Amino acid sequence: MKYISTRGGIEPLSFRDAVMMGLATDGGLLLPETIPAISPETLSAWRKLSYQELAFAIISIYADDIPPADLKALIDRSYATFTHPEITPVVAKNGVEILELFHGPTLAFKDVALQLLGNLFEYLLKESGKKLNIIGATSGDTGSAAIHGVRGKENINIFILHPLGKTSPIQALQMTTVTDPNVHNIAARGTFDDCQNIVKTLFNDLSFKEEYSLGAVNSINWARVLAQVVYYFYAWLRVTDQGMQKVVFSVPTGNFGDIFAGYVAKLMGLPIDKLLLATNENNILTRFINHGDYSLGKVVPTVSPSMDIQLASNFERYLYFLYDRDPARVRNAFAELAKDGRITFNQSEMDRVRSEFLSLSVNQEETLAVIANFHKETGYLLDPHTAVGVKAALALAAPGLKAICLATAHPAKFGEAVAKATGQDPPLPPSLLGIDKLPSRCETMDADLDQIRNFVKERAH
């Protein structure tokens, strides 16, 4: 399968090249030329598969230039690091289905993709004899998951920027206590959007990107999205009995990557009635869906910091489909955003958006109330991001349809918020015991492009 840019300025690429490039040379995001349709018969046959077998069945469609035996071994190795045999189990609680995505090494949904991406990088670099310098920005979970995906791997350096003081303490410790020589943490004075803009600017500097062999682990890398498509199919197969029963998925999101994976699953034929997009006060995506207002605002710090984002990177991929795969319209939209700080949409476009998505913005008081009430009623602890998704599911899901809520992080990663809501600290899983006593390494600097560029130059392969 070949891969193209949302902005139309490159020749089609192989899957291998798409993984290694991450971001297209024209500044666009990479997508497969076609999205294959999965028949009801195939879906039915997939019911008997384990998570690893299902991942192979789906990923091999898109990664057709990797030998099947090699791909299967990569998938098996990636999910051997998870602590639950089902990898992403589904549990029914209080009228909703909770898809637990936090059983990986860093207790967040990003592990599902980044354990695989780290192994893919190592495999492709060993084959080519090349080296890679990964640069990424994180609002919390991507950084630690990426670091744990590539720590100690040959021929790879990783540089992760996070906004100083704007992740949870546990999220920061999961990054900064990894002291392998190939891991470089940068705490930038600024917001996640500042960090992300610096990363994008470095990738758009083509001579710098080529000279220092930059690679991407943020959800701008298509392989990240592809790995996340799998758990939508897995969850549907676990909560339905037979046939093509429709469900809704409720997805807490700030960067549009996780919910875009659900959109791809829907395009492939998974029976999804609606995708419920849940945001906190940083609600540019909710404003877009509910009011057609995609305009940049100021980032507000919240108890769900991984969603404290205004500019959603993966939104560009969705626009490509909304604009009927017309790259010129995508380019024009982002020129408008750069000029005016907003993208405008006509009524027919918004009607189409609302046929596929519903959205709710959930503030911090509501988030804490959901955590408290859900725990009181079920004994189950939600992290604040998952609570945002549960609130959206309870408010928006149509009667008679099963609502699957993506549980994107373990509650212990956000112990302060959980304790504030419930009056008790969440129990720490083994991987977090004593983490605050471990040696740490991190560079603190301004969110300054030149300063960070020089830091990478000095430490790159």
Coordinates of C-alpha atoms in Angstrom, one line a residue:
M1 CA 0.0 0.0 0.0
K2 CA 1.2 3.5 -0.9
Y3 CA 1.1 6.6 1.3
I4 CA 0.4 10.2 0.3
S5 CA 0.4 13.6 1.9
T6 CA -2.6 15.5 3.0
R7 CA -1.1 18.5 1.1
G8 CA -0.4 16.6 -2.1
G9 CA 3.2 17.6 -2.6
I10 CA 5.0 14.2 -2.6
E11 CA 5.2 11.0 -4.6
P12 CA 3.6 8.0 -3.0
L13 CA 5.7 6.3 -0.3
S14 CA 6.0 2.7 1.0
F15 CA 4.9 1.9 4.5
R16 CA 8.5 1.7 5.6
D17 CA 9.3 5.1 4.2
A18 CA 6.1 6.6 5.8
V19 CA 7.1 5.2 9.2
M20 CA 10.6 6.6 9.0
M21 CA 9.6 10.0 7.6
G22 CA 6.7 10.6 10.0
L23 CA 5.9 14.0 8.5
A24 CA 5.7 14.5 4.7
T25 CA 8.4 16.8 3.1
D26 CA 5.6 19.2 2.0
G27 CA 4.6 19.7 5.7
G28 CA 1.5 17.5 5.3
L29 CA 0.6 14.4 7.2
L30 CA 0.9 10.9 5.7
L31 CA -2.2 8.8 4.9
P32 CA -2.7 5.6 2.9
E33 CA -3.9 6.2 -0.6
T34 CA -7.0 4.0 0.1
I35 CA -8.8 2.9 3.2
P36 CA -9.7 -0.8 2.7
A37 CA -13.2 -2.0 3.5
I38 CA -13.6 -5.0 5.8
S39 CA -16.5 -7.2 5.0
P40 CA -19.0 -8.4 7.6
E41 CA -17.8 -12.0 7.0
T42 CA -14.2 -11.0 7.8
L43 CA -15.4 -9.2 11.0
S44 CA -17.2 -12.3 12.0
A45 CA -14.1 -14.4 11.5
W46 CA -12.1 -12.0 13.6
R47 CA -14.2 -12.7 16.7
K48 CA -12.0 -15.7 17.6
L49 CA -8.7 -13.8 17.4
S50 CA -6.5 -12.7 20.3
Y51 CA -5.4 -9.1 20.4
Q52 CA -2.1 -9.9 18.9
E53 CA -3.7 -11.9 16.1
L54 CA -6.2 -9.1 15.4
A55 CA -3.4 -6.6 15.3
F56 CA -1.5 -8.6 12.8
A57 CA -4.7 -9.0 10.6
I58 CA -5.3 -5.3 10.5
I59 CA -1.7 -3.9 10.5
S60 CA -0.6 -6.3 7.8
I61 CA -3.1 -4.8 5.4
Y62 CA -1.3 -1.4 5.6
A63 CA 2.3 -2.7 6.2
D64 CA 2.4 -5.0 3.2
D65 CA 6.1 -4.4 2.6
I66 CA 7.2 -6.0 5.8
P67 CA 7.5 -9.9 5.6
P68 CA 4.5 -11.4 7.5
A69 CA 6.7 -13.4 9.9
D70 CA 8.8 -10.3 10.8
L71 CA 5.6 -8.3 11.4
K72 CA 4.1 -10.9 13.5
A73 CA 7.3 -11.1 15.6
L74 CA 7.3 -7.3 16.0
I75 CA 3.7 -7.3 17.2
D76 CA 4.2 -10.2 19.6
R77 CA 7.3 -8.6 21.1
S78 CA 5.6 -5.2 21.5
Y79 CA 2.6 -6.5 23.5
A80 CA 4.7 -8.9 25.6
T81 CA 5.4 -5.8 27.8
F82 CA 1.7 -5.5 28.8
T83 CA 0.5 -6.8 32.1
H84 CA -3.0 -7.9 31.1
P85 CA -3.4 -11.0 28.8
E86 CA -6.0 -9.3 26.7
I87 CA -3.8 -6.2 26.2
T88 CA -6.8 -3.9 26.1
P89 CA -9.6 -5.5 28.1
V90 CA -13.2 -4.2 28.2
V91 CA -15.1 -4.1 31.5
A92 CA -18.8 -3.1 31.9
K93 CA -19.5 -0.5 34.6
N94 CA -22.6 1.5 35.4
G95 CA -24.1 1.2 31.9
V96 CA -21.0 1.9 29.9
E97 CA -18.2 -0.3 28.6
I98 CA -14.7 0.8 29.7
L99 CA -12.0 0.0 27.3
E100 CA -8.9 -0.2 29.5
L101 CA -5.9 1.1 27.5
F102 CA -3.5 1.5 30.4
H103 CA -1.9 -1.9 30.9
G104 CA 1.4 -1.1 29.1
P105 CA 4.7 0.0 30.6
T106 CA 3.7 3.6 31.3
L107 CA 0.1 3.0 32.1
A108 CA -1.4 5.0 29.3
F109 CA -3.0 4.3 25.9
K110 CA 0.1 5.7 24.1
D111 CA 1.9 2.4 25.0
V112 CA -0.3 0.5 22.6
A113 CA 1.2 2.4 19.6
L114 CA 4.6 3.3 20.9
Q115 CA 5.8 -0.1 22.0
L116 CA 5.1 -1.2 18.4
L117 CA 6.6 2.0 16.8
G118 CA 9.8 1.6 18.9
N119 CA 10.3 -2.0 17.6
L120 CA 9.4 -0.9 14.1
F121 CA 12.1 1.8 14.2
E122 CA 14.7 -0.6 15.5
Y123 CA 13.8 -3.2 12.9
L124 CA 14.0 -0.8 10.0
L125 CA 17.2 0.9 11.2
K126 CA 19.0 -2.4 11.6
E127 CA 17.9 -3.4 8.1
S128 CA 19.1 -0.1 6.6
G129 CA 22.2 0.5 8.7
K130 CA 21.0 4.0 9.4
K131 CA 20.6 6.0 12.6
L132 CA 17.6 8.0 13.9
N133 CA 17.1 11.0 16.1
I134 CA 13.5 11.1 17.3
I135 CA 12.1 14.4 18.3
G136 CA 8.7 14.7 20.0
A137 CA 6.5 17.0 22.1
T138 CA 4.2 15.7 24.9
S139 CA 1.4 17.1 27.0
G140 CA 2.1 14.1 29.3
D141 CA 1.7 10.6 28.2
T142 CA 3.3 10.5 24.7
G143 CA 6.7 11.4 26.0
S144 CA 7.0 8.6 28.6
A145 CA 5.5 6.0 26.3
A146 CA 7.8 7.0 23.5
I147 CA 10.8 7.0 25.8
H148 CA 9.9 3.5 27.1
G149 CA 9.4 2.4 23.6
V150 CA 12.9 3.2 22.4
R151 CA 15.1 3.3 25.6
G152 CA 18.3 1.5 25.1
K153 CA 17.6 0.6 21.5
E154 CA 20.4 0.6 19.0
N155 CA 20.9 3.5 16.5
I156 CA 18.2 5.7 18.1
N157 CA 18.4 8.9 20.1
I158 CA 15.2 10.4 21.5
F159 CA 14.5 14.1 22.5
I160 CA 11.2 14.8 24.2
L161 CA 9.9 18.3 25.0
H162 CA 7.3 18.7 27.7
P163 CA 5.9 22.0 29.1
L164 CA 7.6 22.7 32.5
G165 CA 5.2 22.1 35.4
K166 CA 2.2 21.4 33.2
T167 CA 2.2 17.6 33.3
S168 CA 1.2 15.5 36.3
P169 CA 4.1 14.8 38.7
I170 CA 4.0 11.1 37.8
Q171 CA 4.0 11.8 34.1
A172 CA 7.1 14.0 34.5
L173 CA 8.8 11.3 36.7
Q174 CA 8.1 8.6 34.1
M175 CA 10.1 10.6 31.6
T176 CA 12.9 12.1 33.6
T177 CA 13.8 8.9 35.6
V178 CA 14.7 7.1 32.4
T179 CA 18.4 7.8 32.3
D180 CA 19.5 5.6 29.4
P181 CA 22.2 7.4 27.4
N182 CA 20.0 7.6 24.3
V183 CA 17.2 9.5 26.2
H184 CA 17.1 13.3 26.4
N185 CA 14.3 15.1 28.3
I186 CA 13.7 18.8 27.8
A187 CA 11.4 20.7 30.1
A188 CA 10.4 23.9 28.2
R189 CA 9.1 27.1 29.8
G190 CA 5.8 27.3 27.9
T191 CA 2.8 25.3 26.8
F192 CA 2.4 22.0 24.9
D193 CA 1.5 24.0 21.8
D194 CA 4.8 25.9 22.1
C195 CA 6.6 22.5 22.3
Q196 CA 4.7 21.1 19.4
N197 CA 5.3 24.1 17.2
I198 CA 9.0 23.8 17.8
V199 CA 9.0 20.1 16.8
K200 CA 7.0 20.9 13.7
T201 CA 9.3 23.7 12.7
L202 CA 12.3 21.4 13.1
F203 CA 10.7 18.8 10.8
N204 CA 9.8 21.5 8.3
D205 CA 13.5 22.5 8.1
L206 CA 14.3 19.9 5.5
S207 CA 18.0 20.4 5.5
F208 CA 18.2 20.0 9.3
K209 CA 15.8 17.1 9.2
E210 CA 18.0 15.3 6.6
E211 CA 21.3 16.1 8.2
Y212 CA 20.3 14.9 11.6
S213 CA 18.0 12.1 10.5
L214 CA 14.9 13.2 12.4
G215 CA 12.1 10.8 13.1
A216 CA 8.6 11.4 14.6
V217 CA 6.8 9.6 17.4
N218 CA 4.0 12.0 17.9
S219 CA 0.7 11.0 16.4
I220 CA 1.8 12.7 13.2
N221 CA 3.4 9.3 12.5
W222 CA 0.9 7.2 10.7
A223 CA 2.0 4.0 12.4
R224 CA 0.8 5.5 15.7
V225 CA -2.7 5.9 14.3
L226 CA -2.7 2.5 12.7
A227 CA -1.8 0.7 15.9
Q228 CA -4.7 2.5 17.7
V229 CA -7.2 1.4 15.0
V230 CA -6.8 -2.1 16.3
Y231 CA -8.4 -1.6 19.7
Y232 CA -11.5 -0.1 18.2
F233 CA -12.1 -3.4 16.4
Y234 CA -11.1 -5.4 19.4
A235 CA -13.5 -3.6 21.7
W236 CA -16.4 -3.9 19.3
L237 CA -15.7 -7.6 18.9
R238 CA -15.8 -8.0 22.7
V239 CA -19.0 -6.1 23.4
T240 CA -21.2 -7.4 20.5
D241 CA -22.4 -11.0 20.0
Q242 CA -23.0 -11.3 16.3
G243 CA -24.0 -9.4 13.2
M244 CA -23.2 -5.7 12.6
Q245 CA -24.5 -4.2 15.8
K246 CA -23.7 -0.5 16.0
V247 CA -22.0 1.1 19.0
V248 CA -20.7 4.5 20.0
F249 CA -17.2 5.2 21.1
S250 CA -16.5 8.1 23.6
V251 CA -13.0 9.4 23.3
P252 CA -11.3 12.0 25.5
T253 CA -9.0 13.8 23.2
G254 CA -7.0 17.0 22.7
N255 CA -4.9 16.2 19.6
F256 CA -7.5 14.4 17.6
G257 CA -5.2 11.4 17.1
D258 CA -7.0 8.8 19.2
I259 CA -10.4 9.7 17.8
F260 CA -9.0 9.8 14.3
A261 CA -8.1 6.2 14.7
G262 CA -11.7 5.5 15.5
Y263 CA -12.7 7.4 12.3
V264 CA -10.4 5.2 10.3
A265 CA -12.0 2.1 11.8
K266 CA -15.4 3.5 10.8
L267 CA -14.2 4.1 7.3
M268 CA -13.0 0.5 7.2
G269 CA -16.6 -0.6 8.0
L270 CA -16.6 -1.0 11.8
P271 CA -20.3 -0.5 12.8
I272 CA -19.9 2.8 14.7
D273 CA -23.0 4.9 14.9
K274 CA -21.2 8.0 16.3
L275 CA -17.8 9.0 17.6
L276 CA -18.3 11.1 20.8
L277 CA -15.5 13.6 21.1
A278 CA -14.9 14.7 24.7
T279 CA -12.8 17.7 25.6
N280 CA -12.0 19.6 28.8
E281 CA -12.0 23.5 28.9
N282 CA -9.4 23.4 26.0
N283 CA -12.3 22.8 23.7
I284 CA -11.4 23.9 20.2
L285 CA -12.6 20.5 18.8
T286 CA -15.9 20.8 20.7
R287 CA -16.4 24.3 19.4
F288 CA -15.7 23.1 15.9
I289 CA -18.2 20.2 16.0
N290 CA -21.0 22.1 17.9
H291 CA -20.6 25.6 16.4
G292 CA -18.3 25.4 13.4
D293 CA -15.8 27.4 15.3
Y294 CA -12.2 26.2 14.8
S295 CA -10.4 29.2 16.2
L296 CA -7.3 29.2 18.4
G297 CA -7.6 30.2 22.0
K298 CA -5.4 30.3 25.1
V299 CA -4.4 27.0 26.8
V300 CA -6.1 26.5 30.2
P301 CA -4.3 24.3 32.7
T302 CA -6.7 21.5 34.0
V303 CA -6.8 18.3 36.0
S304 CA -6.7 16.4 32.7
P305 CA -3.4 17.9 31.4
S306 CA -2.9 15.5 28.5
M307 CA -5.8 17.3 26.8
D308 CA -4.5 20.8 27.5
I309 CA -4.1 21.5 23.8
Q310 CA -5.5 24.0 21.4
L311 CA -4.0 23.2 18.0
A312 CA -4.9 19.5 17.2
S313 CA -2.3 18.0 14.9
N314 CA -4.3 15.1 13.6
F315 CA -7.3 17.4 12.7
E316 CA -5.5 17.9 9.3
R317 CA -6.0 14.2 8.5
Y318 CA -9.7 14.5 9.1
L319 CA -9.9 17.6 7.0
Y320 CA -8.4 15.7 4.1
F321 CA -11.5 13.4 4.2
L322 CA -13.9 16.2 4.9
Y323 CA -12.7 18.0 1.9
D324 CA -13.2 14.9 -0.3
R325 CA -9.4 14.2 -0.4
D326 CA -8.6 17.5 -2.1
P327 CA -5.1 18.5 -0.9
A328 CA -5.4 22.0 -2.3
R329 CA -8.3 22.7 0.1
V330 CA -6.2 21.3 3.0
R331 CA -3.4 23.7 2.1
N332 CA -5.8 26.6 1.9
A333 CA -7.4 25.8 5.2
F334 CA -4.0 25.9 7.0
A335 CA -3.0 29.0 5.2
E336 CA -6.2 30.6 6.6
L337 CA -5.4 29.3 10.1
A338 CA -1.9 30.8 9.9
K339 CA -3.2 34.1 8.7
D340 CA -6.4 34.5 10.7
G341 CA -6.1 32.1 13.6
R342 CA -9.2 30.1 12.5
I343 CA -10.6 27.8 9.8
T344 CA -14.1 28.5 8.4
F345 CA -16.6 25.9 7.3
N346 CA -19.8 26.0 5.2
Q347 CA -23.1 24.5 6.3
S348 CA -22.8 21.3 4.2
E349 CA -19.4 20.5 5.7
M350 CA -20.7 21.0 9.2
D351 CA -23.7 18.8 8.5
R352 CA -21.4 16.1 7.4
V353 CA -19.2 16.5 10.5
R354 CA -22.3 16.2 12.8
S355 CA -23.4 13.1 11.0
E356 CA -20.2 11.4 12.3
F357 CA -19.4 13.2 15.5
L358 CA -21.0 14.5 18.6
S359 CA -19.1 16.5 21.2
L360 CA -19.1 17.7 24.8
S361 CA -16.8 19.9 26.8
V362 CA -16.5 18.9 30.4
N363 CA -15.1 21.3 33.0
Q364 CA -12.9 20.4 36.0
E365 CA -15.7 20.5 38.5
E366 CA -17.8 18.1 36.4
T367 CA -14.7 15.9 35.8
L368 CA -14.1 15.6 39.6
A369 CA -17.8 14.9 40.2
V370 CA -17.8 12.1 37.6
I371 CA -14.8 10.5 39.3
A372 CA -16.5 10.7 42.7
N373 CA -19.9 9.5 41.6
F374 CA -18.6 6.7 39.4
H375 CA -16.4 5.4 42.3
K376 CA -19.3 5.7 44.8
E377 CA -21.6 3.8 42.5
T378 CA -19.3 1.1 41.2
G379 CA -16.1 1.1 43.2
Y380 CA -14.2 1.7 39.9
L381 CA -11.6 4.6 39.8
L382 CA -11.5 6.7 36.7
D383 CA -8.5 8.9 35.8
P384 CA -9.6 12.5 34.9
H385 CA -9.2 12.1 31.2
T386 CA -11.4 8.9 31.2
A387 CA -13.9 10.7 33.4
V388 CA -14.3 13.4 30.7
G389 CA -15.1 10.6 28.2
V390 CA -17.5 8.9 30.6
K391 CA -19.4 12.2 31.1
A392 CA -19.7 12.6 27.3
A393 CA -21.0 9.0 26.9
L394 CA -23.6 9.4 29.6
A395 CA -24.8 12.7 28.1
L396 CA -24.6 12.0 24.3
A397 CA -25.0 8.2 23.7
A398 CA -28.3 7.3 22.0
P399 CA -30.5 5.0 24.0
G400 CA -30.2 1.3 23.0
L401 CA -26.6 1.6 21.8
K402 CA -23.7 0.3 23.8
A403 CA -21.3 3.1 24.7
I404 CA -17.6 2.2 24.8
C405 CA -15.5 4.7 26.7
L406 CA -11.7 4.8 26.1
A407 CA -9.9 4.6 29.5
T408 CA -6.8 6.4 28.4
A409 CA -4.7 6.3 31.6
H410 CA -4.4 4.5 34.9
P411 CA -5.9 6.6 37.8
A412 CA -2.6 6.5 39.7
K413 CA -1.0 8.7 37.1
F414 CA -3.3 11.5 38.3
G415 CA -3.4 10.7 42.0
E416 CA -3.9 14.3 43.1
A417 CA -7.1 14.7 41.0
V418 CA -8.4 11.3 42.0
A419 CA -7.8 12.0 45.7
K420 CA -9.4 15.4 45.5
A421 CA -12.5 13.7 44.0
T422 CA -12.8 10.6 46.1
G423 CA -10.9 11.5 49.3
Q424 CA -8.5 8.6 48.8
D425 CA -5.3 8.1 47.0
P426 CA -5.5 5.5 44.2
P427 CA -3.4 2.4 44.8
L428 CA 0.0 2.5 43.0
P429 CA 0.7 -0.3 40.5
P430 CA 4.2 -1.9 40.9
S431 CA 5.8 0.2 38.1
L432 CA 5.2 3.4 40.1
L433 CA 6.3 2.3 43.5
G434 CA 9.4 4.3 44.5
I435 CA 9.6 6.2 41.2
D436 CA 10.1 9.5 43.1
K437 CA 13.3 8.1 44.6
L438 CA 14.9 7.2 41.3
P439 CA 17.8 9.2 39.8
S440 CA 16.5 11.6 37.1
R441 CA 17.9 13.7 34.3
C442 CA 16.2 16.6 32.5
E443 CA 17.3 19.9 30.9
T444 CA 15.2 23.0 31.6
M445 CA 15.2 25.7 29.0
D446 CA 13.0 28.3 27.3
A447 CA 10.6 27.3 24.6
D448 CA 13.1 28.8 22.1
L449 CA 13.6 27.2 18.7
D450 CA 17.3 28.0 18.3
Q451 CA 18.2 26.9 21.9
I452 CA 16.5 23.6 21.4
R453 CA 17.9 23.1 17.9
N454 CA 21.4 23.6 19.3
F455 CA 20.7 21.1 22.1
V456 CA 19.7 18.5 19.5
K457 CA 22.8 19.2 17.3
E458 CA 25.1 18.7 20.3
R459 CA 23.7 15.4 21.3
A460 CA 22.5 13.8 18.0
H461 CA 24.2 10.8 16.4

